[in-house]
Amino acid sequence: MKQEPLVRLLGVTKKISSKVLVDDVTLDILPGQIFGFLGPNGAGKTTTIRMMVGLMSITKGDITVGGYSIRNHYEQAAAQIGAIVENPEMYKFLSGYNNLKHFARMMQGITKERIDEVVELVGLGNRIHEKVQTYSLGMRQRLGVAQALLHRPKLLILDEPTNGLDPQGIRELRDYLRRLTQEEGTTVFVSSHLLSEMELMCDTVGIIRHGKLIDIRKLRTAEGERMFEETAFTVSDADAAEGLLQDFQARAQEHRIIVRGDRNMIADINAVLVGAGIQVYAIQPVTRSLEDQFLEMTGGGSAVE
């Protein structure tokens, strides 16, 4: 059964005077995944997020969350969103727990049990009653995530959440977001320019440059395994194999044949080679890093401009 997108961006454009910040972006995001929004600084990531949460008007197009339009049914759409845009703001003189209690009073139906639940989910159980001014940056980020999750949003939006975090803090945040999708079924939309981190964190990434969405890449299968686009066959006669496999966009590389396509093609290709008397010594998936793919798509430009 085909899943309906939780989030839809429909020809979204943002202009300020004559400058186009976001240019006709159309994008569907399925529920229960971590979607990465990648691009250089100034590419339009934060502008897009501000439109998604209603902090900036949409010049043209629309955004829907759970079927509700941000433009026409803002309250219903916003009720399904939790967000941290830039840095989470907390009362530093209060404990983490009292900060969460304060935010819980602004929304209906949030119980003490729910507060305790999100505290455990983000791993702050042993420090939650200490003042926020004693927290590391990573702990404040986790507290911000806890605050954004209080009302059980279907969509969690995080803008550059790893900024300023040390490697341990980045890994902890990544683990909590993965738990969130698995245990609560939350969809996470996260923007960043840190390619290596997004590769580890995300199921799918969209790449934006100069306000235009230039590509969408699936990084993981539904089972959470890393996707690969090419397969290498080590064979006895690479030139002959290349001729046989032209329909599979094969190319010879020393004693190997590199073939584009998913794992479903592997058995068919192997049968073709063996049937033609070509010996197959090894079959290996070939994965390119997200950085390599990004540089290929953006013409060699860096992730940060």
CSV table of C-alpha atoms in Angstrom, one decimal, residues 8-303:
chain,number,residue,atom,x,y,z
A,8,ARG,CA,4.3,18.4,0.6
A,9,LEU,CA,6.0,21.5,-0.8
A,10,LEU,CA,4.1,22.5,-3.9
A,11,GLY,CA,5.9,24.9,-6.2
A,12,VAL,CA,7.1,26.9,-3.2
A,13,THR,CA,8.7,30.3,-4.1
A,14,LYS,CA,10.0,33.1,-1.9
A,15,LYS,CA,10.9,36.5,-3.3
A,16,ILE,CA,12.0,39.6,-1.5
A,17,SER,CA,12.0,42.6,-3.8
A,18,SER,CA,13.5,41.2,-7.0
A,19,LYS,CA,15.7,38.6,-5.3
A,20,VAL,CA,14.5,34.9,-5.4
A,21,LEU,CA,15.5,33.1,-2.3
A,22,VAL,CA,13.6,29.9,-2.9
A,23,ASP,CA,12.6,29.0,-6.5
A,24,ASP,CA,9.6,26.7,-7.3
A,25,VAL,CA,10.5,23.9,-4.9
A,26,THR,CA,8.3,20.8,-5.1
A,27,LEU,CA,9.0,18.0,-2.7
A,28,ASP,CA,7.1,15.1,-1.0
A,29,ILE,CA,8.3,13.7,2.4
A,30,LEU,CA,7.0,10.3,3.5
A,31,PRO,CA,6.2,9.7,7.2
A,32,GLY,CA,8.5,8.0,9.6
A,33,GLN,CA,11.9,8.9,8.0
A,34,ILE,CA,14.7,11.3,8.6
A,35,PHE,CA,14.8,13.7,5.6
A,36,GLY,CA,18.0,15.7,5.2
A,37,PHE,CA,17.9,19.1,3.5
A,38,LEU,CA,21.4,19.8,2.2
A,39,GLY,CA,22.9,22.9,0.6
A,40,PRO,CA,25.6,25.5,0.8
A,41,ASN,CA,25.1,28.5,3.2
A,42,GLY,CA,22.7,30.9,1.5
A,43,ALA,CA,21.1,28.2,-0.6
A,44,GLY,CA,17.6,28.7,0.8
A,45,LYS,CA,17.5,26.0,3.5
A,46,THR,CA,16.5,28.3,6.5
A,47,THR,CA,14.1,30.3,4.3
A,48,THR,CA,12.3,27.1,3.3
A,49,ILE,CA,12.1,26.1,7.0
A,50,ARG,CA,10.8,29.5,8.0
A,51,MET,CA,8.0,29.1,5.5
A,52,MET,CA,7.3,25.6,6.7
A,53,VAL,CA,6.7,26.8,10.3
A,54,GLY,CA,4.9,30.0,9.3
A,55,LEU,CA,7.6,32.4,10.3
A,56,MET,CA,7.8,33.7,6.8
A,57,SER,CA,5.1,34.2,4.2
A,58,ILE,CA,5.1,32.1,0.9
A,59,THR,CA,5.2,34.2,-2.2
A,60,LYS,CA,3.9,31.5,-4.5
A,61,GLY,CA,2.9,27.8,-4.0
A,62,ASP,CA,1.9,26.1,-0.8
A,63,ILE,CA,3.1,23.7,1.9
A,64,THR,CA,0.9,21.1,3.5
A,65,VAL,CA,1.5,19.1,6.7
A,66,GLY,CA,-0.8,16.1,7.3
A,67,GLY,CA,-3.1,17.4,4.5
A,68,TYR,CA,-3.4,20.9,6.0
A,69,SER,CA,-2.2,24.0,4.2
A,70,ILE,CA,0.2,26.3,5.9
A,71,ARG,CA,-1.4,29.2,4.0
A,72,ASN,CA,-5.1,28.4,4.5
A,73,HIS,CA,-5.2,26.2,7.7
A,74,TYR,CA,-2.2,27.3,9.6
A,75,GLU,CA,-3.4,26.3,13.1
A,76,GLN,CA,-4.2,22.7,12.0
A,77,ALA,CA,-0.9,22.4,10.1
A,78,ALA,CA,1.2,24.0,12.9
A,79,ALA,CA,-0.3,21.7,15.5
A,80,GLN,CA,1.5,18.8,13.8
A,81,ILE,CA,4.9,20.5,13.8
A,82,GLY,CA,7.6,20.7,16.5
A,83,ALA,CA,10.6,22.8,15.5
A,84,ILE,CA,13.9,24.3,16.5
A,85,VAL,CA,14.9,27.0,14.1
A,86,GLU,CA,18.5,28.1,14.8
A,87,ASN,CA,19.3,27.7,18.6
A,88,PRO,CA,16.8,26.5,21.2
A,89,GLU,CA,16.0,29.2,23.7
A,90,MET,CA,15.7,28.3,27.3
A,91,TYR,CA,15.4,30.0,30.7
A,92,LYS,CA,18.9,29.3,32.0
A,93,PHE,CA,18.1,30.1,35.6
A,94,LEU,CA,15.4,27.3,35.6
A,95,SER,CA,16.0,23.6,35.7
A,96,GLY,CA,15.5,21.6,32.5
A,97,TYR,CA,12.4,20.1,34.0
A,98,ASN,CA,10.9,23.5,34.9
A,99,ASN,CA,11.6,24.7,31.4
A,100,LEU,CA,9.6,21.8,30.0
A,101,LYS,CA,6.8,22.4,32.6
A,102,HIS,CA,6.7,26.1,31.5
A,103,PHE,CA,6.3,25.2,27.8
A,104,ALA,CA,3.8,22.5,28.6
A,105,ARG,CA,1.4,25.1,30.1
A,106,MET,CA,1.2,26.8,26.7
A,107,MET,CA,-0.3,23.7,25.1
A,108,GLN,CA,-3.3,21.6,26.0
A,109,GLY,CA,-3.3,18.0,27.2
A,110,ILE,CA,0.4,17.6,28.2
A,111,THR,CA,0.7,15.5,31.3
A,112,LYS,CA,3.5,15.0,33.8
A,113,GLU,CA,3.8,11.5,32.3
A,114,ARG,CA,4.4,13.0,28.9
A,115,ILE,CA,7.1,15.3,30.2
A,116,ASP,CA,8.9,12.3,31.9
A,117,GLU,CA,8.5,10.3,28.6
A,118,VAL,CA,10.3,12.9,26.5
A,119,VAL,CA,13.0,13.4,29.1
A,120,GLU,CA,13.8,9.7,28.9
A,121,LEU,CA,13.6,9.7,25.1
A,122,VAL,CA,16.3,12.3,24.8
A,123,GLY,CA,18.5,10.8,27.6
A,124,LEU,CA,18.4,13.7,30.1
A,125,GLY,CA,16.9,11.7,33.0
A,126,ASN,CA,19.9,12.1,35.3
A,127,ARG,CA,20.4,15.9,34.7
A,128,ILE,CA,16.8,17.2,34.1
A,129,HIS,CA,16.5,18.8,37.6
A,130,GLU,CA,19.7,20.8,37.3
A,131,LYS,CA,19.7,24.4,36.0
A,132,VAL,CA,20.1,24.8,32.3
A,133,GLN,CA,23.0,27.2,32.8
A,134,THR,CA,25.0,24.1,33.9
A,135,TYR,CA,24.2,22.2,30.6
A,136,SER,CA,26.6,21.7,27.7
A,137,LEU,CA,25.5,22.8,24.3
A,138,GLY,CA,24.7,19.2,23.4
A,139,MET,CA,22.4,18.9,26.4
A,140,ARG,CA,20.6,22.1,25.6
A,141,GLN,CA,20.0,20.8,22.1
A,142,ARG,CA,18.5,17.6,23.5
A,143,LEU,CA,16.3,19.7,25.9
A,144,GLY,CA,15.2,21.7,22.9
A,145,VAL,CA,14.2,18.5,21.1
A,146,ALA,CA,12.3,17.4,24.2
A,147,GLN,CA,10.4,20.7,24.2
A,148,ALA,CA,9.6,20.4,20.5
A,149,LEU,CA,8.3,16.8,21.1
A,150,LEU,CA,6.0,17.6,24.1
A,151,HIS,CA,2.8,17.8,22.0
A,152,ARG,CA,3.6,14.6,20.0
A,153,PRO,CA,4.1,16.3,16.7
A,154,LYS,CA,4.1,14.2,13.5
A,155,LEU,CA,6.9,16.4,12.1
A,156,LEU,CA,10.0,17.5,13.9
A,157,ILE,CA,12.0,20.3,12.0
A,158,LEU,CA,15.6,21.0,13.0
A,159,ASP,CA,17.7,23.8,11.4
A,160,GLU,CA,21.4,23.0,11.6
A,161,PRO,CA,21.0,21.1,14.9
A,162,THR,CA,24.7,20.0,15.0
A,163,ASN,CA,26.2,23.5,14.9
A,164,GLY,CA,28.7,23.9,17.8
A,165,LEU,CA,28.3,20.3,19.0
A,166,ASP,CA,31.4,18.1,19.6
A,167,PRO,CA,31.6,14.7,18.0
A,168,GLN,CA,30.0,12.9,21.0
A,169,GLY,CA,27.2,15.4,21.1
A,170,ILE,CA,26.6,15.0,17.3
A,171,ARG,CA,26.5,11.2,17.7
A,172,GLU,CA,24.1,11.4,20.6
A,173,LEU,CA,21.7,13.6,18.7
A,174,ARG,CA,21.8,11.3,15.7
A,175,ASP,CA,21.0,8.3,17.9
A,176,TYR,CA,18.1,10.1,19.6
A,177,LEU,CA,16.6,11.2,16.3
A,178,ARG,CA,16.8,7.6,15.0
A,179,ARG,CA,15.1,6.4,18.2
A,180,LEU,CA,12.4,9.0,17.7
A,181,THR,CA,11.5,7.8,14.2
A,182,GLN,CA,11.5,4.2,15.4
A,183,GLU,CA,9.7,4.5,18.7
A,184,GLU,CA,7.3,7.4,18.1
A,185,GLY,CA,6.9,7.3,14.3
A,186,THR,CA,7.9,10.9,14.0
A,187,THR,CA,9.1,12.3,10.7
A,188,VAL,CA,12.3,14.4,11.1
A,189,PHE,CA,13.2,17.2,8.6
A,190,VAL,CA,16.8,18.3,9.3
A,191,SER,CA,18.9,20.9,7.5
A,192,SER,CA,22.6,21.0,7.4
A,193,HIS,CA,25.7,21.6,5.3
A,194,LEU,CA,27.7,18.8,7.1
A,195,LEU,CA,27.7,16.1,4.5
A,196,SER,CA,29.4,13.3,6.4
A,197,GLU,CA,27.0,13.7,9.3
A,198,MET,CA,23.9,13.8,7.1
A,199,GLU,CA,25.1,10.6,5.4
A,200,LEU,CA,25.1,8.8,8.8
A,201,MET,CA,21.8,10.4,10.0
A,202,CYS,CA,19.4,10.5,7.1
A,203,ASP,CA,17.2,8.1,5.1
A,204,THR,CA,16.7,10.5,2.2
A,205,VAL,CA,18.3,13.8,1.3
A,206,GLY,CA,17.2,16.7,-0.9
A,207,ILE,CA,19.9,19.0,-2.3
A,208,ILE,CA,19.1,22.7,-2.8
A,209,ARG,CA,21.4,25.2,-4.5
A,210,HIS,CA,20.7,28.9,-5.4
A,211,GLY,CA,17.1,28.4,-4.2
A,212,LYS,CA,16.4,25.4,-6.5
A,213,LEU,CA,16.0,21.8,-5.5
A,214,ILE,CA,18.5,20.1,-7.8
A,215,ASP,CA,18.2,16.4,-6.6
A,216,ILE,CA,16.7,14.0,-4.2
A,217,ARG,CA,18.7,10.9,-3.1
A,218,LYS,CA,17.6,7.9,-1.1
A,219,LEU,CA,20.4,6.8,1.2
A,220,ARG,CA,18.8,3.8,2.9
A,221,THR,CA,16.3,1.1,2.1
A,222,ALA,CA,13.1,0.6,4.1
A,223,GLU,CA,15.1,-1.9,6.3
A,224,GLY,CA,17.7,0.8,7.1
A,225,GLU,CA,20.4,-0.6,4.9
A,226,ARG,CA,22.8,1.7,3.0
A,227,MET,CA,21.7,2.1,-0.6
A,228,PHE,CA,24.1,1.5,-3.4
A,229,GLU,CA,23.8,2.4,-7.1
A,230,GLU,CA,26.5,0.3,-8.7
A,231,THR,CA,27.8,-3.2,-8.5
A,232,ALA,CA,31.3,-4.4,-9.4
A,233,PHE,CA,31.8,-7.9,-10.9
A,234,THR,CA,35.4,-9.2,-10.9
A,235,VAL,CA,35.5,-11.4,-14.1
A,236,SER,CA,37.9,-13.4,-16.3
A,237,ASP,CA,37.3,-11.2,-19.4
A,238,ALA,CA,36.2,-7.6,-18.6
A,239,ASP,CA,36.1,-6.5,-22.3
A,240,ALA,CA,33.9,-9.4,-23.3
A,241,ALA,CA,31.6,-8.8,-20.3
A,242,GLU,CA,31.3,-5.1,-21.2
A,243,GLY,CA,30.1,-6.0,-24.6
A,244,LEU,CA,27.5,-8.4,-23.2
A,245,LEU,CA,26.1,-6.0,-20.6
A,246,GLN,CA,25.6,-2.8,-22.7
A,247,ASP,CA,21.9,-2.8,-21.7
A,248,PHE,CA,23.0,-2.4,-18.1
A,249,GLN,CA,25.3,0.6,-18.8
A,250,ALA,CA,28.3,-1.5,-17.9
A,251,ARG,CA,31.9,-0.2,-18.1
A,252,ALA,CA,35.1,-2.1,-17.9
A,253,GLN,CA,37.7,-1.2,-15.2
A,254,GLU,CA,40.8,-3.4,-15.2
A,255,HIS,CA,39.5,-6.9,-14.3
A,256,ARG,CA,36.1,-5.6,-13.2
A,257,ILE,CA,32.8,-4.6,-14.7
A,258,ILE,CA,30.9,-1.7,-13.0
A,259,VAL,CA,27.2,-2.0,-13.6
A,260,ARG,CA,24.5,0.6,-12.7
A,261,GLY,CA,21.4,-0.8,-11.1
A,262,ASP,CA,20.0,-2.1,-7.8
A,263,ARG,CA,20.4,-5.5,-6.2
A,264,ASN,CA,17.5,-7.1,-8.1
A,265,MET,CA,19.7,-7.0,-11.3
A,266,ILE,CA,22.6,-8.8,-9.7
A,267,ALA,CA,21.3,-12.4,-10.3
A,268,ASP,CA,20.3,-11.6,-13.9
A,269,ILE,CA,23.7,-10.1,-14.7
A,270,ASN,CA,25.5,-13.0,-13.1
A,271,ALA,CA,23.5,-15.5,-15.1
A,272,VAL,CA,24.3,-13.6,-18.4
A,273,LEU,CA,28.0,-13.7,-17.6
A,274,VAL,CA,28.1,-17.4,-16.6
A,275,GLY,CA,26.0,-18.4,-19.6
A,276,ALA,CA,28.5,-16.7,-21.9
A,277,GLY,CA,31.4,-18.7,-20.3
A,278,ILE,CA,32.8,-15.7,-18.4
A,279,GLN,CA,34.0,-16.6,-14.9
A,280,VAL,CA,32.8,-14.4,-12.1
A,281,TYR,CA,35.2,-14.3,-9.1
A,282,ALA,CA,33.5,-11.6,-6.9
A,283,ILE,CA,30.4,-9.4,-6.7
A,284,GLN,CA,30.6,-6.3,-4.6
A,285,PRO,CA,28.3,-3.3,-4.1
A,286,VAL,CA,29.9,0.0,-4.9
A,287,THR,CA,28.8,3.0,-2.7
A,288,ARG,CA,29.9,6.5,-3.2
A,289,SER,CA,30.0,8.9,-0.4
A,290,LEU,CA,27.4,11.6,-0.1
A,291,GLU,CA,30.2,14.1,-0.5
A,292,ASP,CA,31.2,12.6,-3.8
A,293,GLN,CA,27.6,12.7,-5.0
A,294,PHE,CA,27.1,16.3,-3.8
A,295,LEU,CA,30.2,17.5,-5.6
A,296,GLU,CA,29.1,15.8,-8.8
A,297,MET,CA,25.7,17.4,-8.6
A,298,THR,CA,26.9,20.9,-7.7
A,299,GLY,CA,29.7,21.0,-10.2
A,300,GLY,CA,32.5,20.7,-7.6
A,301,GLY,CA,31.3,23.5,-5.4
A,302,SER,CA,31.9,23.0,-1.7
A,303,ALA,CA,29.0,22.4,0.8
